[in-house]
PDB file of N, CA and C in Angstrom:
ATOM      1  N   MET Y 283    -349.135 229.694  62.843  1.00 85.00           N
ATOM      2  CA  MET Y 283    -349.529 229.673  61.448  1.00 85.00           C
ATOM      3  C   MET Y 283    -350.139 231.022  61.074  1.00 85.00           C
ATOM      4  N   ILE Y 284    -349.630 231.631  60.042  1.00 87.00           N
ATOM      5  CA  ILE Y 284    -350.114 232.926  59.566  1.00 87.00           C
ATOM      6  C   ILE Y 284    -351.359 232.696  58.709  1.00 87.00           C
ATOM      7  N   PRO Y 285    -352.423 233.474  58.939  1.00 91.00           N
ATOM      8  CA  PRO Y 285    -353.637 233.301  58.120  1.00 91.00           C
ATOM      9  C   PRO Y 285    -353.357 233.557  56.637  1.00 91.00           C
ATOM     10  N   ARG Y 286    -354.037 232.809  55.812  1.00 92.00           N
ATOM     11  CA  ARG Y 286    -353.850 232.903  54.365  1.00 92.00           C
ATOM     12  C   ARG Y 286    -354.180 234.303  53.837  1.00 92.00           C
ATOM     13  N   ARG Y 287    -355.155 234.960  54.465  1.00 95.00           N
ATOM     14  CA  ARG Y 287    -355.559 236.304  54.023  1.00 95.00           C
ATOM     15  C   ARG Y 287    -354.407 237.307  54.180  1.00 95.00           C
ATOM     16  N   ILE Y 288    -353.663 237.201  55.264  1.00 94.00           N
ATOM     17  CA  ILE Y 288    -352.529 238.106  55.475  1.00 94.00           C
ATOM     18  C   ILE Y 288    -351.450 237.850  54.429  1.00 94.00           C
ATOM     19  N   LEU Y 289    -351.178 236.590  54.141  1.00 94.00           N
ATOM     20  CA  LEU Y 289    -350.193 236.269  53.110  1.00 94.00           C
ATOM     21  C   LEU Y 289    -350.627 236.804  51.751  1.00 94.00           C
ATOM     22  N   THR Y 290    -351.917 236.688  51.452  1.00 95.00           N
ATOM     23  CA  THR Y 290    -352.432 237.191  50.180  1.00 95.00           C
ATOM     24  C   THR Y 290    -352.258 238.697  50.074  1.00 95.00           C
ATOM     25  N   VAL Y 291    -352.566 239.404  51.148  1.00 96.00           N
ATOM     26  CA  VAL Y 291    -352.401 240.865  51.142  1.00 96.00           C
ATOM     27  C   VAL Y 291    -350.932 241.233  50.952  1.00 96.00           C
ATOM     28  N   LEU Y 292    -350.042 240.548  51.637  1.00 95.00           N
ATOM     29  CA  LEU Y 292    -348.613 240.851  51.511  1.00 95.00           C
ATOM     30  C   LEU Y 292    -348.093 240.562  50.105  1.00 95.00           C
ATOM     31  N   VAL Y 293    -348.546 239.461  49.515  1.00 96.00           N
ATOM     32  CA  VAL Y 293    -348.075 239.092  48.179  1.00 96.00           C
ATOM     33  C   VAL Y 293    -348.593 240.073  47.129  1.00 96.00           C
ATOM     34  N   PHE Y 294    -349.875 240.420  47.201  1.00 97.00           N
ATOM     35  CA  PHE Y 294    -350.441 241.296  46.173  1.00 97.00           C
ATOM     36  C   PHE Y 294    -350.054 242.758  46.356  1.00 97.00           C
ATOM     37  N   SER Y 295    -349.708 243.154  47.566  1.00 97.00           N
ATOM     38  CA  SER Y 295    -349.316 244.550  47.760  1.00 97.00           C
ATOM     39  C   SER Y 295    -347.889 244.816  47.289  1.00 97.00           C
ATOM     40  N   LEU Y 296    -347.079 243.775  47.185  1.00 97.00           N
ATOM     41  CA  LEU Y 296    -345.687 243.979  46.768  1.00 97.00           C
ATOM     42  C   LEU Y 296    -345.574 244.560  45.355  1.00 97.00           C
ATOM     43  N   PRO Y 297    -346.189 243.951  44.327  1.00 97.00           N
ATOM     44  CA  PRO Y 297    -346.064 244.572  42.997  1.00 97.00           C
ATOM     45  C   PRO Y 297    -346.751 245.933  42.906  1.00 97.00           C
ATOM     46  N   VAL Y 298    -347.826 246.124  43.658  1.00 98.00           N
ATOM     47  CA  VAL Y 298    -348.503 247.422  43.651  1.00 98.00           C
ATOM     48  C   VAL Y 298    -347.573 248.500  44.192  1.00 98.00           C
ATOM     49  N   LEU Y 299    -346.883 248.199  45.275  1.00 98.00           N
ATOM     50  CA  LEU Y 299    -345.961 249.171  45.857  1.00 98.00           C
ATOM     51  C   LEU Y 299    -344.756 249.429  44.955  1.00 98.00           C
ATOM     52  N   VAL Y 300    -344.267 248.403  44.295  1.00 98.00           N
ATOM     53  CA  VAL Y 300    -343.129 248.584  43.389  1.00 98.00           C
ATOM     54  C   VAL Y 300    -343.524 249.476  42.213  1.00 98.00           C
ATOM     55  N   VAL Y 301    -344.699 249.219  41.637  1.00 98.00           N
ATOM     56  CA  VAL Y 301    -345.174 250.049  40.524  1.00 98.00           C
ATOM     57  C   VAL Y 301    -345.439 251.474  40.995  1.00 98.00           C
ATOM     58  N   ALA Y 302    -346.030 251.618  42.174  1.00 98.00           N
ATOM     59  CA  ALA Y 302    -346.289 252.958  42.709  1.00 98.00           C
ATOM     60  C   ALA Y 302    -344.984 253.723  42.895  1.00 98.00           C
ATOM     61  N   PHE Y 303    -343.960 253.049  43.392  1.00 98.00           N
ATOM     62  CA  PHE Y 303    -342.662 253.702  43.556  1.00 98.00           C
ATOM     63  C   PHE Y 303    -342.112 254.165  42.210  1.00 98.00           C
ATOM     64  N   GLY Y 304    -342.197 253.309  41.210  1.00 98.00           N
ATOM     65  CA  GLY Y 304    -341.707 253.681  39.880  1.00 98.00           C
ATOM     66  C   GLY Y 304    -342.458 254.859  39.283  1.00 98.00           C
ATOM     67  N   VAL Y 305    -343.771 254.853  39.420  1.00 98.00           N
ATOM     68  CA  VAL Y 305    -344.582 255.952  38.891  1.00 98.00           C
ATOM     69  C   VAL Y 305    -344.273 257.249  39.632  1.00 98.00           C
ATOM     70  N   LEU Y 306    -344.161 257.164  40.943  1.00 98.00           N
ATOM     71  CA  LEU Y 306    -343.859 258.367  41.722  1.00 98.00           C
ATOM     72  C   LEU Y 306    -342.477 258.926  41.395  1.00 98.00           C
ATOM     73  N   MET Y 307    -341.504 258.052  41.195  1.00 98.00           N
ATOM     74  CA  MET Y 307    -340.176 258.538  40.823  1.00 98.00           C
ATOM     75  C   MET Y 307    -340.188 259.150  39.425  1.00 98.00           C
ATOM     76  N   GLY Y 308    -340.973 258.567  38.519  1.00 98.00           N
ATOM     77  CA  GLY Y 308    -341.124 259.172  37.196  1.00 98.00           C
ATOM     78  C   GLY Y 308    -341.756 260.554  37.288  1.00 98.00           C
ATOM     79  N   GLY Y 309    -342.768 260.681  38.132  1.00 98.00           N
ATOM     80  CA  GLY Y 309    -343.385 261.987  38.351  1.00 98.00           C
ATOM     81  C   GLY Y 309    -342.414 262.968  38.974  1.00 98.00           C
ATOM     82  N   PHE Y 310    -341.596 262.479  39.879  1.00 98.00           N
ATOM     83  CA  PHE Y 310    -340.575 263.331  40.502  1.00 98.00           C
ATOM     84  C   PHE Y 310    -339.606 263.869  39.455  1.00 98.00           C
ATOM     85  N   ILE Y 311    -339.137 262.990  38.584  1.00 98.00           N
ATOM     86  CA  ILE Y 311    -338.191 263.412  37.543  1.00 98.00           C
ATOM     87  C   ILE Y 311    -338.854 264.403  36.589  1.00 98.00           C
ATOM     88  N   LEU Y 312    -340.108 264.144  36.244  1.00 98.00           N
ATOM     89  CA  LEU Y 312    -340.833 265.058  35.367  1.00 98.00           C
ATOM     90  C   LEU Y 312    -341.040 266.417  36.030  1.00 98.00           C
ATOM     91  N   ALA Y 313    -341.418 266.413  37.288  1.00 97.00           N
ATOM     92  CA  ALA Y 313    -341.616 267.677  38.007  1.00 97.00           C
ATOM     93  C   ALA Y 313    -340.303 268.427  38.154  1.00 97.00           C
ATOM     94  N   GLN Y 314    -339.237 267.700  38.368  1.00 97.00           N
ATOM     95  CA  GLN Y 314    -337.927 268.340  38.495  1.00 97.00           C
ATOM     96  C   GLN Y 314    -337.489 268.946  37.159  1.00 97.00           C
ATOM     97  N   ALA Y 315    -337.799 268.250  36.065  1.00 98.00           N
ATOM     98  CA  ALA Y 315    -337.418 268.752  34.744  1.00 98.00           C
ATOM     99  C   ALA Y 315    -338.208 270.003  34.365  1.00 98.00           C
ATOM    100  N   THR Y 316    -339.432 270.118  34.871  1.00 97.00           N
ATOM    101  CA  THR Y 316    -340.249 271.300  34.569  1.00 97.00           C
ATOM    102  C   THR Y 316    -340.058 272.403  35.602  1.00 97.00           C
ATOM    103  N   LEU Y 317    -339.068 272.237  36.456  1.00 97.00           N
ATOM    104  CA  LEU Y 317    -338.700 273.230  37.474  1.00 97.00           C
ATOM    105  C   LEU Y 317    -339.818 273.492  38.480  1.00 97.00           C
ATOM    106  N   ASP Y 318    -340.588 272.456  38.784  1.00 97.00           N
ATOM    107  CA  ASP Y 318    -341.618 272.548  39.826  1.00 97.00           C
ATOM    108  C   ASP Y 318    -341.006 271.998  41.115  1.00 97.00           C
ATOM    109  N   ALA Y 319    -340.361 272.864  41.856  1.00 96.00           N
ATOM    110  CA  ALA Y 319    -339.609 272.428  43.034  1.00 96.00           C
ATOM    111  C   ALA Y 319    -340.523 271.865  44.116  1.00 96.00           C
ATOM    112  N   ALA Y 320    -341.659 272.517  44.350  1.00 97.00           N
ATOM    113  CA  ALA Y 320    -342.568 272.048  45.403  1.00 97.00           C
ATOM    114  C   ALA Y 320    -343.159 270.686  45.050  1.00 97.00           C
ATOM    115  N   GLY Y 321    -343.593 270.526  43.800  1.00 97.00           N
ATOM    116  CA  GLY Y 321    -344.150 269.242  43.366  1.00 97.00           C
ATOM    117  C   GLY Y 321    -343.120 268.132  43.401  1.00 97.00           C
ATOM    118  N   ALA Y 322    -341.897 268.454  42.987  1.00 97.00           N
ATOM    119  CA  ALA Y 322    -340.828 267.458  42.999  1.00 97.00           C
ATOM    120  C   ALA Y 322    -340.510 267.022  44.422  1.00 97.00           C
ATOM    121  N   LYS Y 323    -340.517 267.975  45.333  1.00 98.00           N
ATOM    122  CA  LYS Y 323    -340.218 267.649  46.732  1.00 98.00           C
ATOM    123  C   LYS Y 323    -341.285 266.726  47.320  1.00 98.00           C
ATOM    124  N   VAL Y 324    -342.554 267.039  47.048  1.00 98.00           N
ATOM    125  CA  VAL Y 324    -343.649 266.203  47.558  1.00 98.00           C
ATOM    126  C   VAL Y 324    -343.587 264.812  46.944  1.00 98.00           C
ATOM    127  N   LEU Y 325    -343.398 264.738  45.627  1.00 98.00           N
ATOM    128  CA  LEU Y 325    -343.339 263.436  44.964  1.00 98.00           C
ATOM    129  C   LEU Y 325    -342.159 262.609  45.457  1.00 98.00           C
ATOM    130  N   ARG Y 326    -341.031 263.269  45.735  1.00 98.00           N
ATOM    131  CA  ARG Y 326    -339.868 262.537  46.245  1.00 98.00           C
ATOM    132  C   ARG Y 326    -340.167 261.925  47.608  1.00 98.00           C
ATOM    133  N   TRP Y 327    -340.796 262.689  48.499  1.00 98.00           N
ATOM    134  CA  TRP Y 327    -341.087 262.166  49.832  1.00 98.00           C
ATOM    135  C   TRP Y 327    -342.150 261.073  49.795  1.00 98.00           C
ATOM    136  N   VAL Y 328    -343.126 261.215  48.918  1.00 98.00           N
ATOM    137  CA  VAL Y 328    -344.136 260.158  48.790  1.00 98.00           C
ATOM    138  C   VAL Y 328    -343.493 258.900  48.206  1.00 98.00           C
ATOM    139  N   ALA Y 329    -342.577 259.068  47.248  1.00 98.00           N
ATOM    140  CA  ALA Y 329    -341.877 257.921  46.671  1.00 98.00           C
ATOM    141  C   ALA Y 329    -341.001 257.229  47.713  1.00 98.00           C
ATOM    142  N   VAL Y 330    -340.334 257.999  48.546  1.00 98.00           N
ATOM    143  CA  VAL Y 330    -339.521 257.414  49.619  1.00 98.00           C
ATOM    144  C   VAL Y 330    -340.412 256.646  50.589  1.00 98.00           C
ATOM    145  N   SER Y 331    -341.583 257.186  50.873  1.00 98.00           N
ATOM    146  CA  SER Y 331    -342.532 256.479  51.747  1.00 98.00           C
ATOM    147  C   SER Y 331    -342.982 255.169  51.113  1.00 98.00           C
ATOM    148  N   ALA Y 332    -343.248 255.193  49.806  1.00 98.00           N
ATOM    149  CA  ALA Y 332    -343.632 253.966  49.105  1.00 98.00           C
ATOM    150  C   ALA Y 332    -342.495 252.951  49.136  1.00 98.00           C
ATOM    151  N   LEU Y 333    -341.268 253.422  49.020  1.00 98.00           N
ATOM    152  CA  LEU Y 333    -340.118 252.517  49.087  1.00 98.00           C
ATOM    153  C   LEU Y 333    -339.984 251.896  50.476  1.00 98.00           C
ATOM    154  N   MET Y 334    -340.202 252.691  51.512  1.00 98.00           N
ATOM    155  CA  MET Y 334    -340.139 252.146  52.876  1.00 98.00           C
ATOM    156  C   MET Y 334    -341.248 251.120  53.106  1.00 98.00           C
ATOM    157  N   LEU Y 335    -342.436 251.382  52.571  1.00 98.00           N
ATOM    158  CA  LEU Y 335    -343.522 250.405  52.683  1.00 98.00           C
ATOM    159  C   LEU Y 335    -343.184 249.127  51.924  1.00 98.00           C
ATOM    160  N   THR Y 336    -342.524 249.261  50.778  1.00 98.00           N
ATOM    161  CA  THR Y 336    -342.115 248.085  50.011  1.00 98.00           C
ATOM    162  C   THR Y 336    -341.120 247.243  50.805  1.00 98.00           C
ATOM    163  N   ILE Y 337    -340.160 247.890  51.420  1.00 98.00           N
ATOM    164  CA  ILE Y 337    -339.167 247.169  52.227  1.00 98.00           C
ATOM    165  C   ILE Y 337    -339.836 246.482  53.412  1.00 98.00           C
ATOM    166  N   ALA Y 338    -340.746 247.186  54.075  1.00 98.00           N
ATOM    167  CA  ALA Y 338    -341.464 246.581  55.200  1.00 98.00           C
ATOM    168  C   ALA Y 338    -342.295 245.396  54.727  1.00 98.00           C
ATOM    169  N   ASP Y 339    -342.910 245.515  53.549  1.00 98.00           N
ATOM    170  CA  ASP Y 339    -343.719 244.426  53.009  1.00 98.00           C
ATOM    171  C   ASP Y 339    -342.857 243.199  52.727  1.00 98.00           C
ATOM    172  N   VAL Y 340    -341.684 243.411  52.157  1.00 98.00           N
ATOM    173  CA  VAL Y 340    -340.787 242.286  51.862  1.00 98.00           C
ATOM    174  C   VAL Y 340    -340.337 241.605  53.151  1.00 98.00           C
ATOM    175  N   VAL Y 341    -339.975 242.390  54.149  1.00 98.00           N
ATOM    176  CA  VAL Y 341    -339.532 241.813  55.428  1.00 98.00           C
ATOM    177  C   VAL Y 341    -340.667 241.017  56.071  1.00 98.00           C
ATOM    178  N   LEU Y 342    -341.868 241.591  56.087  1.00 97.00           N
ATOM    179  CA  LEU Y 342    -343.010 240.884  56.675  1.00 97.00           C
ATOM    180  C   LEU Y 342    -343.359 239.629  55.886  1.00 97.00           C
ATOM    181  N   LEU Y 343    -343.273 239.707  54.557  1.00 96.00           N
ATOM    182  CA  LEU Y 343    -343.592 238.550  53.727  1.00 96.00           C
ATOM    183  C   LEU Y 343    -342.594 237.418  53.951  1.00 96.00           C
ATOM    184  N   VAL Y 344    -341.319 237.742  53.996  1.00 96.00           N
ATOM    185  CA  VAL Y 344    -340.303 236.708  54.239  1.00 96.00           C
ATOM    186  C   VAL Y 344    -340.488 236.102  55.628  1.00 96.00           C
ATOM    187  N   GLY Y 345    -340.752 236.943  56.618  1.00 95.00           N
ATOM    188  CA  GLY Y 345    -340.991 236.431  57.968  1.00 95.00           C
ATOM    189  C   GLY Y 345    -342.219 235.547  58.046  1.00 95.00           C
ATOM    190  N   ALA Y 346    -343.297 235.971  57.407  1.00 94.00           N
ATOM    191  CA  ALA Y 346    -344.534 235.184  57.437  1.00 94.00           C
ATOM    192  C   ALA Y 346    -344.353 233.850  56.727  1.00 94.00           C
ATOM    193  N   LEU Y 347    -343.684 233.865  55.587  1.00 94.00           N
ATOM    194  CA  LEU Y 347    -343.448 232.606  54.879  1.00 94.00           C
ATOM    195  C   LEU Y 347    -342.519 231.688  55.669  1.00 94.00           C
ATOM    196  N   GLY Y 348    -341.542 232.268  56.356  1.00 93.00           N
ATOM    197  CA  GLY Y 348    -340.664 231.459  57.207  1.00 93.00           C
ATOM    198  C   GLY Y 348    -341.408 230.826  58.362  1.00 93.00           C
ATOM    199  N   ILE Y 349    -342.288 231.600  58.998  1.00 92.00           N
ATOM    200  CA  ILE Y 349    -343.091 231.062  60.098  1.00 92.00           C
ATOM    201  C   ILE Y 349    -343.997 229.952  59.596  1.00 92.00           C
ATOM    202  N   ASN Y 350    -344.604 230.149  58.426  1.00 91.00           N
ATOM    203  CA  ASN Y 350    -345.461 229.105  57.864  1.00 91.00           C
ATOM    204  C   ASN Y 350    -344.661 227.851  57.530  1.00 91.00           C
ATOM    205  N   ALA Y 351    -343.460 228.023  56.989  1.00 90.00           N
ATOM    206  CA  ALA Y 351    -342.635 226.864  56.652  1.00 90.00           C
ATOM    207  C   ALA Y 351    -342.247 226.089  57.903  1.00 90.00           C
ATOM    208  N   LEU Y 352    -341.893 226.800  58.965  1.00 90.00           N
ATOM    209  CA  LEU Y 352    -341.557 226.117  60.216  1.00 90.00           C
ATOM    210  C   LEU Y 352    -342.775 225.431  60.814  1.00 90.00           C
ATOM    211  N   GLY Y 353    -343.929 226.066  60.724  1.00 84.00           N
ATOM    212  CA  GLY Y 353    -345.156 225.466  61.242  1.00 84.00           C
ATOM    213  C   GLY Y 353    -345.549 224.221  60.471  1.00 84.00           C
ATOM    214  N   ASP Y 354    -345.382 224.247  59.142  1.00 79.00           N
ATOM    215  CA  ASP Y 354    -345.700 223.083  58.324  1.00 79.00           C
ATOM    216  C   ASP Y 354    -344.747 221.937  58.619  1.00 79.00           C
ATOM    217  N   ARG Y 355    -343.481 222.270  58.861  1.00 76.00           N
ATOM    218  CA  ARG Y 355    -342.501 221.220  59.156  1.00 76.00           C
ATOM    219  C   ARG Y 355    -342.823 220.559  60.495  1.00 76.00           C
ATOM    220  N   ASP Y 356    -343.225 221.359  61.487  1.00 68.00           N
ATOM    221  CA  ASP Y 356    -343.584 220.805  62.790  1.00 68.00           C
ATOM    222  C   ASP Y 356    -344.833 219.938  62.691  1.00 68.00           C
ATOM    223  N   ASP Y 357    -345.801 220.353  61.881  1.00 68.00           N
ATOM    224  CA  ASP Y 357    -347.019 219.566  61.703  1.00 68.00           C
ATOM    225  C   ASP Y 357    -346.708 218.220  61.067  1.00 68.00           C
ATOM    226  N   ARG Y 358    -345.822 218.216  60.083  1.00 70.00           N
ATOM    227  CA  ARG Y 358    -345.475 216.960  59.416  1.00 70.00           C
ATOM    228  C   ARG Y 358    -344.702 216.031  60.347  1.00 70.00           C
ATOM    229  N   SER Y 359    -343.789 216.592  61.142  1.00 70.00           N
ATOM    230  CA  SER Y 359    -342.994 215.739  62.024  1.00 70.00           C
ATOM    231  C   SER Y 359    -343.850 215.181  63.160  1.00 70.00           C
ATOM    232  N   ASP Y 360    -344.849 215.942  63.628  1.00 68.00           N
ATOM    233  CA  ASP Y 360    -345.740 215.441  64.672  1.00 68.00           C
ATOM    234  C   ASP Y 360    -346.619 214.316  64.157  1.00 68.00           C
ATOM    235  N   SER Y 361    -347.118 214.434  62.939  1.00 69.00           N
ATOM    236  CA  SER Y 361    -348.028 213.422  62.416  1.00 69.00           C
ATOM    237  C   SER Y 361    -347.284 212.166  61.976  1.00 69.00           C
ATOM    238  N   SER Y 362    -346.036 212.277  61.533  1.00 66.00           N
ATOM    239  CA  SER Y 362    -345.309 211.098  61.080  1.00 66.00           C
ATOM    240  C   SER Y 362    -344.601 210.378  62.224  1.00 66.00           C
ATOM    241  N   GLY Y 363    -344.446 211.055  63.352  1.00 59.00           N
ATOM    242  CA  GLY Y 363    -343.730 210.454  64.471  1.00 59.00           C
ATOM    243  C   GLY Y 363    -344.544 209.427  65.229  1.00 59.00           C
ATOM    244  N   GLY Y 364    -345.832 209.443  65.015  1.00 53.00           N
ATOM    245  CA  GLY Y 364    -346.786 208.653  65.554  1.00 53.00           C
ATOM    246  C   GLY Y 364    -346.971 207.808  66.592  1.00 53.00           C
TER     247      GLY Y 364
END
C-alpha cells in the first residue's frame, strides 16, 4: 500500500510540472524571437528537464495507483472470504 502523502505529492506535482513546462517553452520561444541564443538554449534544456520530470511523475502515479488498486482488491477478497 502506497502512503497517501506520496500519492498527494504525485497528484499535485503533475499540474505544476505541466504549467512549468508551458511557461518555460513560452520563455524559450520569446528568447529565440529576441535572438538571445544563450537564454533560449538554457530555457530549452530546463523545459526538457521539466518534461522528463512530468513523464516520470505520470509513470510513478499510474504505478502507485495500480499498486493501491491491487492492494485494495486483495484486502476486500481476504475480508469477504471469511
